[in-house]
Coordinates of C-alpha atoms in Angstrom, one line a residue:
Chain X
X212 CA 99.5 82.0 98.3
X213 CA 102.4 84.1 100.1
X214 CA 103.8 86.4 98.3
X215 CA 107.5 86.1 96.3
X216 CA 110.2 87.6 98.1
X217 CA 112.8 90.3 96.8
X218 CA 114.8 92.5 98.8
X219 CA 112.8 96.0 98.9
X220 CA 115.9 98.3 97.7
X221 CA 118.9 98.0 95.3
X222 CA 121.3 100.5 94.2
X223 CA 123.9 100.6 91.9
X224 CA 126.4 103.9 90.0
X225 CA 126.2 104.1 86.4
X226 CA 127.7 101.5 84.3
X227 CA 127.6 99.2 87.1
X228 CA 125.8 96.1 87.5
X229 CA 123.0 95.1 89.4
X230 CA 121.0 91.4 90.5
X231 CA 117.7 91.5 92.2
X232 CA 116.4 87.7 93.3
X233 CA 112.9 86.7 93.5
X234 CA 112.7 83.5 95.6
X235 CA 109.4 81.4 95.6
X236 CA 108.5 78.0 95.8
X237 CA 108.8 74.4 94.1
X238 CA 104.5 75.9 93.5
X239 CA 105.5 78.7 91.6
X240 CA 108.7 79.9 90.8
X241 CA 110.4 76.7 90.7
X242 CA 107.4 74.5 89.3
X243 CA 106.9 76.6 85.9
X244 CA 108.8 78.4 82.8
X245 CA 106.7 81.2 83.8
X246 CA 108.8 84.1 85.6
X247 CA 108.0 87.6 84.5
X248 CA 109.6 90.6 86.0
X249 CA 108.1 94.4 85.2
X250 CA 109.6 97.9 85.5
X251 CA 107.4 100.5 86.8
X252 CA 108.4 104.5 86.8
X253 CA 106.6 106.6 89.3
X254 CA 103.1 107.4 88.0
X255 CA 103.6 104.7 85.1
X256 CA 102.0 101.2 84.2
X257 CA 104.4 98.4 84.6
X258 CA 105.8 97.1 81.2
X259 CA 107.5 93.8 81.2
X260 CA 111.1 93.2 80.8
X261 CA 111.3 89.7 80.8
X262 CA 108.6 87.0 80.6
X263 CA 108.7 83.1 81.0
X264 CA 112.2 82.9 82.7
X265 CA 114.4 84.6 80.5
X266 CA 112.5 85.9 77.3
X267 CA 113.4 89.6 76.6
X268 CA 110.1 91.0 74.7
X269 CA 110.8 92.8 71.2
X270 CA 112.4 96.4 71.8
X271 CA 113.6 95.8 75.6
X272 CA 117.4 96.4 75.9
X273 CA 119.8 93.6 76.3
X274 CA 121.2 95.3 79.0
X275 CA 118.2 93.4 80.7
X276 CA 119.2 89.3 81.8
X277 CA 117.5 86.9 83.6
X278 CA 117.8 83.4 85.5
X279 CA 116.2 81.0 87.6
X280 CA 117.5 78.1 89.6
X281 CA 115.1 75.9 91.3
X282 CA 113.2 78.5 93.3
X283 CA 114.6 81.8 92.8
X284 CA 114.6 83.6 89.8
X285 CA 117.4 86.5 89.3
X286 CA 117.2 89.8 87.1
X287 CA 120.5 91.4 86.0
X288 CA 120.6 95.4 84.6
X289 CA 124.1 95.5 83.4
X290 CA 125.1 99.0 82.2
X291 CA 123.2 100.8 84.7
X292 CA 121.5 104.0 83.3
X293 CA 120.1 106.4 85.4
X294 CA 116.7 105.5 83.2
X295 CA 116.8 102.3 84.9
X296 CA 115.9 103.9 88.0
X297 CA 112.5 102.1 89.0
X298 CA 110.7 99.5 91.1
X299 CA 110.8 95.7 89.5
X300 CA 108.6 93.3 90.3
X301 CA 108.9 89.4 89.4
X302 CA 105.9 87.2 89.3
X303 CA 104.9 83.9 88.5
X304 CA 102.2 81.7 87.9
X305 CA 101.1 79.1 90.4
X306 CA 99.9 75.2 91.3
X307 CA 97.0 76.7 92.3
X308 CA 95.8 78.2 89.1
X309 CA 96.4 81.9 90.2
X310 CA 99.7 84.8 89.9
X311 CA 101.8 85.8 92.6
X312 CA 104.0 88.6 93.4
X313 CA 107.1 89.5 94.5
X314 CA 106.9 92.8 96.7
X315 CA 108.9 94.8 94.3
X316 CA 112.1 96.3 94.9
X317 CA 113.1 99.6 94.5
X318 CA 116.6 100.4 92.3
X319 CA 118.4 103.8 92.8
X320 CA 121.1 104.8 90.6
X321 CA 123.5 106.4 92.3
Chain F
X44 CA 100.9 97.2 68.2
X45 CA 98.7 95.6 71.2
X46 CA 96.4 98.4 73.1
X47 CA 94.6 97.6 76.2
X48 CA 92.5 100.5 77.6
X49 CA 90.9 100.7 80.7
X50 CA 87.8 102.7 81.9
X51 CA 84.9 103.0 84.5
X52 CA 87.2 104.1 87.4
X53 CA 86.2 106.7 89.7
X54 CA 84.6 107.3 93.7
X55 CA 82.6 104.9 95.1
X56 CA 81.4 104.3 98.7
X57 CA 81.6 101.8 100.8
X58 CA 79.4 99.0 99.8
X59 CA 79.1 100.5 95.9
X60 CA 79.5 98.8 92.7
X61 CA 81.7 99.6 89.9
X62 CA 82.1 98.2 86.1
X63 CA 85.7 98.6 84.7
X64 CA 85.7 97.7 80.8
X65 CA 89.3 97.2 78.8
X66 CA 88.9 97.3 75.5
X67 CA 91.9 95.6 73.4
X68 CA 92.9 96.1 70.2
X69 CA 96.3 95.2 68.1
X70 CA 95.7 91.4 68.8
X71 CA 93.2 88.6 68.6
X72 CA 91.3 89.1 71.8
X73 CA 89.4 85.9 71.4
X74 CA 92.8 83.7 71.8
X75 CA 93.8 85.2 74.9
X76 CA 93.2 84.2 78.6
X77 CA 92.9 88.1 80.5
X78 CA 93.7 88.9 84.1
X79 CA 93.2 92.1 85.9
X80 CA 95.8 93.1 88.4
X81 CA 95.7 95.7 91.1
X82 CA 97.8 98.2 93.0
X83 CA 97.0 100.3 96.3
X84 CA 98.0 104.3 96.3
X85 CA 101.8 103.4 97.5
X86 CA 102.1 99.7 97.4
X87 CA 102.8 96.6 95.0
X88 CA 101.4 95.1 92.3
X89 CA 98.5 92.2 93.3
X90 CA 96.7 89.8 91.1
X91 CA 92.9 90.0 91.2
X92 CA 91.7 87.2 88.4
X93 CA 91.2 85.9 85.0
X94 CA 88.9 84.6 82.3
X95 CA 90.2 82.2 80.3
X96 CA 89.7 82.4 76.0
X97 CA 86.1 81.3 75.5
X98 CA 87.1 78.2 73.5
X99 CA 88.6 76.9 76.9
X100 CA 85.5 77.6 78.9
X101 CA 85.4 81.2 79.7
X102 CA 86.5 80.0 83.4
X103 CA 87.0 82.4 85.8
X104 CA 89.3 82.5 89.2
X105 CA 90.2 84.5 91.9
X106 CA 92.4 85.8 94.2
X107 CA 91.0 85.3 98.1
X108 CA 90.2 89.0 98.7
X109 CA 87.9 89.9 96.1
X110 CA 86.7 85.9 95.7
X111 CA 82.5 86.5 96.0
X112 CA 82.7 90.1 95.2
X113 CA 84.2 90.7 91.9
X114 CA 83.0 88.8 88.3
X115 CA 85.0 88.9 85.3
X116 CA 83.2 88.7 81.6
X117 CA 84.3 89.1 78.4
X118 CA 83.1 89.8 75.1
X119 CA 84.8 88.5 72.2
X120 CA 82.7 90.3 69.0
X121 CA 83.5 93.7 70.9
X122 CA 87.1 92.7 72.1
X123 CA 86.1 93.9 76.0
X124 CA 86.9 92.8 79.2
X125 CA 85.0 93.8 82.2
X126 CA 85.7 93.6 86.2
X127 CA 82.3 93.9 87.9
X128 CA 83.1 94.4 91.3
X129 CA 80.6 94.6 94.4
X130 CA 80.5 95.1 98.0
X131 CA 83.3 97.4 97.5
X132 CA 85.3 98.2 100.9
X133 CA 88.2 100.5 101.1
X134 CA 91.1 98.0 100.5
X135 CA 89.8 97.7 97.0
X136 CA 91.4 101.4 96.3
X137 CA 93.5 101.2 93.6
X138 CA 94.6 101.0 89.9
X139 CA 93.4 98.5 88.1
X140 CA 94.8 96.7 85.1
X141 CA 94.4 94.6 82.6
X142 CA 96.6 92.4 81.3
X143 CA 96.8 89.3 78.5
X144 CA 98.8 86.5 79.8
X145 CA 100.2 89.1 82.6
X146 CA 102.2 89.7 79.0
X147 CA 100.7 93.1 77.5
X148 CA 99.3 95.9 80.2
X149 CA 96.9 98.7 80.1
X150 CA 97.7 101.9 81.5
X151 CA 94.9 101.5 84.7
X152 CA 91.7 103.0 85.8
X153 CA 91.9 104.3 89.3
X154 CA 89.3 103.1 91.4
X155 CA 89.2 105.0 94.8
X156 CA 86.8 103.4 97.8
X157 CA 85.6 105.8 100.1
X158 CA 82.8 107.7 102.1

């Protein structure tokens, strides 16, 4: 199973908005309601943002979107903060019974 | 509030074998399928496998690395998961995780492969 593919940087000024895509296939991204995407602070576990395409789980800012549209799935930060400095990851469950990926990409706030 | 801890990490050699345990609390253990997930000093996040809840089978799977070196158990009276993992080689350096439905993390056991 390849890996999902997001671009490995980002970067955005305060208060601006940002979009990171996470493209897959019609075997994972596109095939299930099953997108998560994680934030992950140097030295810290990942904690999830959004789960199965667009959910936002209890006490995660609304600052925090998400999409999908066949096989790539989108997360939006509007409002950047410099707190929302990080790496993201998206993943996704697949035809073949496993998870997948995305590399991660990194998001500096300028 | 959902707690998954991890432990059993440490230095193993090449060819070792190492138990990692994650002991959850804050939910019904029982109803959830578990994965552990992986990630190398300096690199992304990577899917290892999963039991399923015990009422489904208990099934495991796994991702083509570790497939044939690496079982995954539960218990369900004690609320544990456990990664058994054997033949270890020095790609398998890393923090693990465990994770319910990829939805609820631990904070990791580091795991570190080497001679």
């Amino acid at each position: 199973q390849s890996a999902l593919t997001q671009p490995a940087s980002v970067s955005g000024s305060p208060g601006q908005s940002i979009t990171i895509s996470c493209t897959g296939t019609s075997s994972d991204v596109g095939g299930y309601n099953s997108v998560s995407w994680s934030q992950q602070h140097p030295g810290k576990a990942p904690k999830v943002i959004i789960y199965e395409d667009t959910k936002r789980p209890s006490g995660v800012s609304d600052r925090f979107s998400a999409s999908k549209s066949g096989n790539t799935a989108s997360l939006t930060i509007s409002g950047l903060q410099p707190e929302d400095e990080a790496d993201y990851y998206c993943y996704s469950y697949t035809s073949s019974d496993t998870w997948v990926f995305g590399g991660g990409t990194k998001l500096t706030v300028l | 509030e959902v707690q998954l801890v991890e432990s059993g990490g440490g230095l193993v050699k090449p060819g070792g074998s190492l138990r990692l345990s994650c002991a959850a609390s804050g939910l019904k253990f029982s109803d959830f399928y578990m994965n552990w997930v992986r990630q190398a000093p300096g690199k992304g996040l990577e899917w290892v496998g999963r039991i399923k809840r015990t009422s489904a089978g208990g099934t495991t799977h796994f991702a083509t690395p570790v497939k044939g070196r690496f079982t995954i158990s539960r218990d369900d009276s004690s609320d544990t998961l456990y990664l058994q993992m054997n033949s270890l080689r020095t790609e398998d350096t890393a923090i693990y995780y465990c994770t319910t439905d990829m939805l609820f993390w631990g904070q990791g056991t580091l795991v570190t492969v080497s001679s």
